[in-house]
PDB file of C-alpha atoms in Angstrom:
ATOM      1  CA  ALA V  25       0.605   1.730   2.924  1.00  0.00           C
ATOM      2  CA  PRO V  26      -3.077   1.085   2.298  1.00  0.00           C
ATOM      3  CA  ASN V  27      -4.310  -2.135   3.797  1.00  0.00           C
ATOM      4  CA  GLN V  28      -7.876  -2.328   2.523  1.00  0.00           C
ATOM      5  CA  PHE V  29      -8.565  -3.212  -1.103  1.00  0.00           C
ATOM      6  CA  VAL V  30     -11.753  -3.784  -3.059  1.00  0.00           C
ATOM      7  CA  ALA V  31     -12.710  -4.924  -6.562  1.00  0.00           C
ATOM      8  CA  VAL V  32     -16.013  -5.443  -8.331  1.00  0.00           C
ATOM      9  CA  LEU V  33     -15.676  -8.074 -11.037  1.00  0.00           C
ATOM     10  CA  THR V  34     -18.084  -7.649 -13.919  1.00  0.00           C
ATOM     11  CA  ASP V  35     -19.089  -9.740 -16.900  1.00  0.00           C
ATOM     12  CA  GLU V  36     -19.006  -8.690 -20.560  1.00  0.00           C
ATOM     13  CA  ALA V  37     -22.297  -6.820 -20.113  1.00  0.00           C
ATOM     14  CA  ALA V  38     -20.791  -4.930 -17.131  1.00  0.00           C
ATOM     15  CA  THR V  39     -23.082  -6.779 -14.711  1.00  0.00           C
ATOM     16  CA  GLU V  40     -21.573  -6.726 -11.226  1.00  0.00           C
ATOM     17  CA  SER V  41     -20.911 -10.377 -10.520  1.00  0.00           C
ATOM     18  CA  VAL V  42     -18.324 -10.789  -7.752  1.00  0.00           C
ATOM     19  CA  LEU V  43     -17.295  -8.420  -4.955  1.00  0.00           C
ATOM     20  CA  VAL V  44     -13.721  -8.925  -3.748  1.00  0.00           C
ATOM     21  CA  THR V  45     -12.309  -7.434  -0.556  1.00  0.00           C
ATOM     22  CA  PHE V  46      -8.766  -7.873   0.679  1.00  0.00           C
ATOM     23  CA  ASP V  47      -7.309  -6.880   4.035  1.00  0.00           C
ATOM     24  CA  ALA V  48      -3.522  -6.681   3.806  1.00  0.00           C
ATOM     25  CA  LYS V  49      -3.152  -6.627   7.588  1.00  0.00           C
ATOM     26  CA  THR V  50      -5.019  -9.862   8.220  1.00  0.00           C
ATOM     27  CA  GLN V  51      -4.145 -11.331   4.780  1.00  0.00           C
ATOM     28  CA  LYS V  52      -7.815 -12.198   4.231  1.00  0.00           C
ATOM     29  CA  LEU V  53      -9.342 -12.299   0.782  1.00  0.00           C
ATOM     30  CA  ASN V  54     -13.157 -12.427   0.672  1.00  0.00           C
ATOM     31  CA  LEU V  55     -15.348 -12.975  -2.356  1.00  0.00           C
ATOM     32  CA  LYS V  56     -19.094 -12.441  -2.464  1.00  0.00           C
ATOM     33  CA  ARG V  57     -21.186 -13.519  -5.413  1.00  0.00           C
ATOM     34  CA  LEU V  58     -23.475 -10.723  -6.561  1.00  0.00           C
ATOM     35  CA  SER V  59     -25.091 -12.411  -9.550  1.00  0.00           C
ATOM     36  CA  ASN V  60     -26.912 -15.726  -9.683  1.00  0.00           C
ATOM     37  CA  TYR V  61     -24.424 -17.224 -12.150  1.00  0.00           C
ATOM     38  CA  SER V  62     -24.275 -21.011 -11.837  1.00  0.00           C
ATOM     39  CA  GLU V  63     -21.207 -22.866 -13.082  1.00  0.00           C
ATOM     40  CA  GLY V  64     -22.895 -26.277 -12.913  1.00  0.00           C
ATOM     41  CA  ALA V  65     -21.818 -29.423 -11.061  1.00  0.00           C
ATOM     42  CA  GLU V  66     -18.928 -30.327 -13.368  1.00  0.00           C
ATOM     43  CA  LYS V  67     -17.238 -26.905 -13.408  1.00  0.00           C
ATOM     44  CA  SER V  68     -15.506 -24.578 -10.959  1.00  0.00           C
ATOM     45  CA  LEU V  69     -14.903 -20.843 -10.918  1.00  0.00           C
ATOM     46  CA  GLN V  70     -11.242 -19.988 -10.385  1.00  0.00           C
ATOM     47  CA  LEU V  71      -9.860 -16.612  -9.282  1.00  0.00           C
ATOM     48  CA  TRP V  72      -6.718 -15.275 -10.973  1.00  0.00           C
ATOM     49  CA  ALA V  73      -4.564 -12.223 -10.306  1.00  0.00           C
ATOM     50  CA  ILE V  74      -2.673 -10.729 -13.249  1.00  0.00           C
ATOM     51  CA  ASP V  75       0.283  -8.346 -13.245  1.00  0.00           C
ATOM     52  CA  THR V  76      -0.508  -5.623 -15.758  1.00  0.00           C
ATOM     53  CA  SER V  77       2.386  -3.335 -14.773  1.00  0.00           C
ATOM     54  CA  GLY V  78       4.695  -4.677 -17.465  1.00  0.00           C
ATOM     55  CA  LYS V  79       7.343  -5.291 -14.794  1.00  0.00           C
ATOM     56  CA  GLY V  80       6.382  -8.844 -13.849  1.00  0.00           C
ATOM     57  CA  SER V  81       5.810 -11.995 -15.850  1.00  0.00           C
ATOM     58  CA  GLY V  82       2.322 -10.869 -16.848  1.00  0.00           C
ATOM     59  CA  LYS V  83       1.071 -14.411 -16.417  1.00  0.00           C
ATOM     60  CA  PRO V  84      -1.998 -15.092 -14.304  1.00  0.00           C
ATOM     61  CA  GLU V  85      -1.506 -16.471 -10.766  1.00  0.00           C
ATOM     62  CA  SER V  86      -4.241 -18.660  -9.334  1.00  0.00           C
ATOM     63  CA  MET V  87      -5.663 -17.260  -6.095  1.00  0.00           C
ATOM     64  CA  GLY V  88      -7.954 -20.202  -5.475  1.00  0.00           C
ATOM     65  CA  VAL V  89     -11.201 -21.860  -6.482  1.00  0.00           C
ATOM     66  CA  LEU V  90     -14.609 -20.492  -5.543  1.00  0.00           C
ATOM     67  CA  GLY V  91     -16.955 -22.841  -3.740  1.00  0.00           C
ATOM     68  CA  ALA V  92     -20.705 -22.883  -4.253  1.00  0.00           C
ATOM     69  CA  ASP V  93     -21.250 -20.570  -1.261  1.00  0.00           C
ATOM     70  CA  ALA V  94     -22.367 -17.007  -1.843  1.00  0.00           C
ATOM     71  CA  VAL V  95     -19.479 -15.753   0.305  1.00  0.00           C
ATOM     72  CA  LEU V  96     -16.021 -17.278   0.103  1.00  0.00           C
ATOM     73  CA  ARG V  97     -13.089 -16.570   2.378  1.00  0.00           C
ATOM     74  CA  LEU V  98      -9.903 -17.505   0.595  1.00  0.00           C
ATOM     75  CA  ALA V  99      -6.942 -18.230   2.780  1.00  0.00           C
ATOM     76  CA  ALA V 100      -4.505 -18.771  -0.037  1.00  0.00           C
ATOM     77  CA  ASP V 101      -0.913 -19.233   1.076  1.00  0.00           C
ATOM     78  CA  ASN V 102       0.710 -16.020   2.270  1.00  0.00           C
ATOM     79  CA  LYS V 103       3.152 -15.772  -0.604  1.00  0.00           C
ATOM     80  CA  LYS V 104       0.284 -15.607  -3.088  1.00  0.00           C
ATOM     81  CA  ILE V 105      -1.838 -13.278  -0.996  1.00  0.00           C
ATOM     82  CA  ALA V 106       1.098 -10.930  -0.482  1.00  0.00           C
ATOM     83  CA  GLN V 107       1.390 -10.699  -4.267  1.00  0.00           C
ATOM     84  CA  ILE V 108      -2.216  -9.663  -4.783  1.00  0.00           C
ATOM     85  CA  GLU V 109      -1.473  -5.988  -4.104  1.00  0.00           C
ATOM     86  CA  LYS V 110       1.037  -6.051  -6.969  1.00  0.00           C
ATOM     87  CA  LEU V 111      -1.305  -7.959  -9.300  1.00  0.00           C
ATOM     88  CA  PRO V 112      -4.197  -5.558  -9.548  1.00  0.00           C
ATOM     89  CA  LEU V 113      -6.235  -7.157 -12.340  1.00  0.00           C
ATOM     90  CA  LEU V 114      -8.460  -9.942 -11.042  1.00  0.00           C
ATOM     91  CA  ALA V 115     -10.276 -12.394 -13.284  1.00  0.00           C
ATOM     92  CA  VAL V 116     -12.564 -15.378 -12.752  1.00  0.00           C
ATOM     93  CA  SER V 117     -12.520 -18.191 -15.288  1.00  0.00           C
ATOM     94  CA  LEU V 118     -14.720 -21.241 -15.822  1.00  0.00           C
ATOM     95  CA  GLU V 119     -12.594 -24.352 -15.288  1.00  0.00           C
ATOM     96  CA  PRO V 120     -12.995 -28.110 -14.853  1.00  0.00           C
ATOM     97  CA  LYS V 121     -14.251 -29.113 -11.387  1.00  0.00           C
ATOM     98  CA  GLY V 122     -11.623 -28.289  -8.745  1.00  0.00           C
ATOM     99  CA  GLY V 123      -9.762 -25.779 -10.922  1.00  0.00           C
ATOM    100  CA  VAL V 124      -6.514 -26.062 -12.860  1.00  0.00           C
ATOM    101  CA  PRO V 125      -2.864 -25.724 -11.774  1.00  0.00           C
ATOM    102  CA  SER V 126      -1.615 -22.131 -11.579  1.00  0.00           C
ATOM    103  CA  GLU V 127       1.406 -22.751 -13.834  1.00  0.00           C
ATOM    104  CA  GLY V 128      -0.573 -23.033 -17.045  1.00  0.00           C
ATOM    105  CA  GLY V 129      -2.970 -20.183 -16.392  1.00  0.00           C
ATOM    106  CA  PRO V 130      -6.696 -20.327 -17.117  1.00  0.00           C
ATOM    107  CA  THR V 131      -7.843 -22.941 -19.613  1.00  0.00           C
ATOM    108  CA  GLY V 132     -11.472 -21.861 -19.736  1.00  0.00           C
ATOM    109  CA  ARG V 133     -13.364 -18.728 -20.621  1.00  0.00           C
ATOM    110  CA  VAL V 134     -12.823 -15.641 -18.447  1.00  0.00           C
ATOM    111  CA  LEU V 135     -16.291 -14.736 -17.170  1.00  0.00           C
ATOM    112  CA  PHE V 136     -15.646 -11.800 -14.833  1.00  0.00           C
ATOM    113  CA  LYS V 137     -12.838  -9.317 -14.334  1.00  0.00           C
ATOM    114  CA  GLY V 138     -12.000  -6.101 -12.534  1.00  0.00           C
ATOM    115  CA  GLN V 139      -9.274  -3.983 -10.936  1.00  0.00           C
ATOM    116  CA  LEU V 140      -8.294  -4.258  -7.284  1.00  0.00           C
ATOM    117  CA  ARG V 141      -8.187  -0.781  -5.765  1.00  0.00           C
ATOM    118  CA  ALA V 142      -6.990   0.578  -2.431  1.00  0.00           C
ATOM    119  CA  THR V 143      -9.776   1.982  -0.284  1.00  0.00           C
ATOM    120  CA  SER V 144      -9.577   4.188   2.749  1.00  0.00           C
ATOM    121  CA  PHE V 145     -12.590   3.021   4.709  1.00  0.00           C
TER     122      PHE V 145
END
């Protein structure tokens, strides 16, 4: 099974905004901001994974909240991270500071999205 995955999340204008890498072996999810988007002090960017296969619930699962750093290492709990391979569509939404609970899904605008793909390097 592939254990390296990558996604480039783009905005509506197809500007590359967030680079996501995932290592299934180490269960590490890394995000690197590529654009100079600023969410402001009262908002947070939240990462979601969405099952588009038609087999699952189809509802977005929160993978965590991005900090202000250019590079973010998300150590979400293993159950969530293990799901990310099955939830290939990733999206980042603009949420109230600290993010929102996963159950309800995103409440704010989706800013960036992209597909997680297996890589062989």
